[in-house]
Amino acid sequence: MWLQREIQEPEQQRMPEPRTAANAVTVQEIMDRINSEHEDEGRPSPVLDHAAPRGPITVDYARILMRQHRVCNREGCPAKRCAFALLVERGIMSPSQSVGQLEPGEI
């Protein structure tokens, strides 16, 4: 009598489901995740634009920049430096005494 062995084939690897509008990940979500990972490590984000804004900015935009660049060093990040200068100028923030005062016109 012959014994038949069932041959088990390896399970097929599941292919990831294709991206659709319903399950798509946006570019902003990817950037936010990368920003978050770098912030958790205390490093500036590689996907943010650290250049100073090209024109005048609003207080609301300055606040956004300050949040986005929270781990950046103000001296090394022109975007944060510009936002900080505007918020100081408008009296919304004030530099810490331990850091020193911001000179008028200094950005």
Backbone as a ProteinNet text record, in pm:
[ID]
protein_1_A
[PRIMARY]
MWLQREIQEPEQQRMPEPRTAANAVTVQEIMDRINSEHEDEGRPSPVLDHAAPRGPITVDYARILMRQHRVCNREGCPAKRCAFALLVERGIMSPSQSVGQLEPGEI
[TERTIARY]
84.2	0	89	60.3	134.9	72.7	156	107.8	125.2	22.2	31	53.2	151	178.8	124	62.2	15.8	134.7	153.1	260.7	200.7	254.2	204.5	293.2	228.9	303	315.5	429.7	443.9	332.6	288.2	182.6	233.4	149.1	187.9	200.5	302.7	319.6	207.9	149.6	40.6	96.8	41.9	79.2	4.5	71.2	-1.1	-115.9	-223.1	-336.6	-303.4	-349.4	-316.2	-374.7	-304	-350.5	-468.1	-567.3	-684.1	-709	-804.4	-836.9	-880.1	-940	-991.1	-879.7	-771.4	-666.7	-532.4	-533.8	-410.8	-347.7	-217.9	-143	-99.9	-128.6	-94.8	52.6	102.5	239.4	257	156.3	165.1	175.4	101.7	109.6	248.7	307.7	443	541.9	528.8	618	601.4	476.9	451.9	517.2	510.1	571.1	722.5	783.7	928.8	968	892.7	919	911.9	808.6	788	903.8	947.7	1059	1185.8	1214.9	1334.5	1320.8	1201.1	1179.5	1197.3	1148.8	1164.9	1312.4	1396.1	1540.2	1612.6	1537.1	1597.4	1676.2	1641	1711.7	1618.4	1670.8	1587.1	1535.8	1420.7	1358.8	1429.8	1453.1	1514.6	1414.2	1285.2	1185.2	1126.5	1158.7	1111.5	1205.7	1151	1231.9	1278.5	1407.8	1462.2	1500.8	1480.9	1514.5	1416.1	1463.3	1375.7	1268	1147.7	1041.9	1085.7	1038.4	1081.9	1019.5	904.9	838.9	788.2	708.7	653.1	565.1	565.6	482.2	383.4	276.3	175.2	211.5	146.2	166.7	124.3	13	-32.6	70.9	128.8	230.3	356.5	392.1	508.8	488.1	367.4	338.1	350.8	303.9	317.1	464.8	543.8	687.7	754.2	717.1	776.1	742.7	619.9	583.1	657.9	662.7	729.2	878.6	939	1083.7	1119.3	1034.5	1054.9	1187.9	1241.2	1369.1	1488.8	1463	1572.7	1637	1764.5	1837.2	1807.6	1767.6	1728	1842.5	1965.3	2077.9	2106	2071.9	2101.9	1985.9	1868.2	1749.1	1688.2	1711.2	1657.9	1506	1433.6	1287	1243.5	1305.4	1269.9	1313.7	1430.2	1481.3	1387.3	1338.5	1247.2	1114.3	1060.8	934	948.7	1057.9	1082.2	1092.9	1165.5	1182.7	1048.5	960.3	828.9	747.4	749.8	671.4	724.7	855.2	913.7	873.1	883.1	847.6	703	613.1	470.9	437.7	536.2	513.6	447.6	445.3	381.5	477.5	605.6	709.2	814.3	889.8	1004.5	1121.2	1239.7	1355.6	1387.1	1436.7	1477.3	1596.5	1599.8	1711.7	1842.5	1833.4	1956	2013.8	1930.5	1976	2025.9	1973.2	2013.8	1902	1917.1	1813.4	1835.5	1727.1	1732.9	1748.7	1850.4	1874.6	1772	1728.4	1634.2	1691.8	1606.6	1647.6	1724	1760.9	1833.7	1732.6	1762.3	1671.8	1748.5
-117.8	0	124.5	206.3	329.4	437	503.3	616.5	744.4	813.1	941.9	1052.5	1127.2	1243.4	1366.7	1443.9	1571.1	1666.6	1719.4	1817.1	1954.3	2016.5	2150.3	2252.2	2328.4	2432.4	2552.1	2620	2738.6	2838.6	2898.9	2999	3109.1	3147.8	3256.8	3384.3	3457.1	3584.4	3676.9	3738.5	3832	3956.9	3992.2	4116.5	4229.3	4341.3	4452.5	4495.3	4535.4	4575.9	4705.5	4715.3	4834.7	4960.8	5070.5	5198.6	5248.3	5292.3	5352.8	5485.2	5558.6	5686.3	5664.8	5550.4	5524	5493	5432.1	5394.6	5460.3	5566.1	5633.8	5708.3	5715	5793.5	5920	6033.2	6159.1	6193.7	6279.5	6327	6395.9	6473.5	6542.5	6443.6	6332.4	6230.8	6168.3	6145.1	6090.4	6190.4	6317.7	6420.7	6434.7	6430.5	6440.7	6325.9	6204.4	6088.2	6104.3	6147.9	6167.6	6277	6387.6	6495.3	6443.6	6366.5	6312.8	6221.9	6135.2	6044.9	6122.9	6226	6305.3	6387.3	6439.9	6519	6432.4	6307.9	6216.6	6193.5	6201.6	6183.2	6315.6	6427.6	6558.6	6612.7	6568.9	6614.8	6696.5	6797.7	6874.7	6785.9	6818	6740.1	6758.9	6649.3	6662.2	6700.1	6696.7	6726	6866.4	6938	7075.3	7169.7	7277.9	7382.6	7474.2	7475.9	7555.7	7696.7	7727.5	7860.6	7964.3	8087.1	8195.5	8219.4	8253.1	8284.8	8400.5	8399.1	8498.7	8635.2	8641.8	8770.4	8784.3	8886.4	8905.9	8786.9	8755.6	8646.2	8698.5	8624.3	8660.9	8599.2	8647.5	8591.3	8444.5	8412.7	8273.4	8183.6	8230.1	8148.8	8137.8	8244.6	8240.1	8135.2	8126.5	8024.4	7883.6	7866	7735.6	7700.9	7797.6	7774.2	7737.1	7805.6	7774.7	7631.4	7587.8	7449.1	7348.8	7376.6	7283.2	7272.2	7380.9	7385.2	7385	7324	7329.2	7269.9	7168.4	7110.7	7179.2	7270.4	7340.4	7442.2	7462.9	7566.5	7698	7799.3	7926.4	7988	7975.2	8033.3	7957.3	7830.2	7749.3	7731	7781.6	7762.2	7898.3	7946.1	8077.2	8086.8	7978	7982.1	8010.1	7939.5	7959.7	8098.6	8142.7	8274.2	8385.1	8373.7	8474.2	8474.9	8355.9	8345.7	8400.9	8367.1	8413.6	8565.8	8621.9	8767.5	8838.3	8785.9	8848.1	8839.7	8723.9	8707.4	8796	8816.1	8907.8	9050.9	9086.6	9222.5	9256.2	9159.4	9182.1	9166.7	9134.4	9122	8991.8	8894.5	8766	8675.5	8686.1	8609.2	8706.6	8661.2	8741	8645.5	8687.8	8600	8578.7	8462.6	8430.2	8517.3	8561.5	8643.6	8565.3	8434.1	8353.1	8341.9	8360.8	8351.2	8485.5	8591.5	8724.5	8791.2	8919.2	8996.3	8993.2	9003.5	9011.4	9159	9190.2	9328.5	9372.2	9497.7	9545.2	9525.6	9475.2	9452.4	9322.7	9254.7	9128.1	9015.7	8936	8824.7	8696.1
0	0	0	-89.9	-102.2	-14.3	56.7	137.3	56.8	50.7	-18.8	83.2	54.9	140.3	73.6	153.1	98.7	95.3	-17.1	-31.1	-9	90.3	120.1	48.8	-28.9	-97.6	-5.1	-14.9	71.6	41	148	128.8	37.8	-49	-137.8	-56.1	-89.1	-19.2	-62.3	36.6	6.6	-55.6	-163.5	-228.8	-158.8	-138.9	-77.1	-167.4	-103.6	-185.9	-258.5	-380.6	-459.4	-397	-414.9	-362.4	-443.7	-372.3	-435	-365.4	-414.1	-350.4	-205.9	-177.2	-42.7	57.5	12.2	107.9	76.9	-0.3	-40.2	77.1	75	172.6	100.1	159.7	94	114.6	30.4	43.6	178.8	219.4	347.9	463.6	456.6	562.8	568.2	452.8	449.3	507.6	467.8	521.4	672	719.6	863.1	938.4	880.6	946	952.5	842.8	841.4	939.8	940.1	1036	1178.2	1207.9	1342.7	1384.1	1292.6	1323.4	1355.3	1276.1	1301.4	1429	1452.8	1573.9	1698.2	1691.8	1805.2	1836.7	1733.6	1751.5	1776	1777.9	1802.7	1685.1	1564.5	1444.9	1357.9	1287.5	1194.6	1081.5	1033	926.2	792.7	720	588.6	479.5	510.4	407.7	419.5	525.3	537.8	464.6	414.4	353.8	466	491.1	600.9	556.7	428.8	377.8	432.8	444.8	489.8	383.9	426.8	330	240.1	116.1	18	37.6	97.2	115.6	257.5	282.2	416.2	455.3	582.4	630.9	734.1	753.5	853.1	987.4	1090.6	1223.6	1225.2	1159.4	1156.1	1090.3	979.4	911.6	996.5	1067.4	1156.1	1264.5	1316.3	1418.3	1360.6	1237.5	1171.2	1154.4	1108.8	1091.3	1223.6	1330.5	1461.1	1503.6	1476.2	1510.7	1423	1292	1200.9	1229.6	1273.7	1293.9	1442.5	1522.8	1668.6	1712	1642.7	1684.1	1618.7	1524.7	1457.7	1552	1532.2	1603.3	1531.7	1605.4	1544	1463	1510.3	1438.2	1308.2	1303.1	1185.3	1089.4	1124.6	1041.9	1007.4	886.1	847.6	857.9	833.4	842.6	986.1	1081.4	1222.3	1268.7	1224.2	1264.3	1217	1093.1	1037.4	1113.2	1138.9	1211.5	1352.8	1418.9	1554.8	1558	1461.6	1457	1442.9	1358.3	1340.5	1469.5	1533.9	1656.6	1769.3	1773	1872.3	1838.6	1711.3	1667.2	1701.9	1688.8	1717.1	1865.6	1949	2092.8	2133.7	2045.4	2075.3	2150.6	2120.5	2189.5	2238	2334.8	2375.4	2396.2	2354.4	2370.3	2517.1	2546.8	2683.8	2721.8	2845.9	2892.7	2885.6	2902.5	2900.9	2760.2	2657	2519.3	2470.2	2524.6	2482.3	2403.5	2384.4	2315.6	2165.5	2093.9	1947.9	1912.7	1838.1	1798	1694.8	1696.6	1595.7	1456.3	1365.8	1228.8	1206.8	1315.8	1301.9	1276.9	1176.8	1144.7	1153.5
[MASK]
+++++++++++++++++++++++++++++++++++++++++++++++++++++++++++++++++++++++++++++++++++++++++++++++++++++++++++

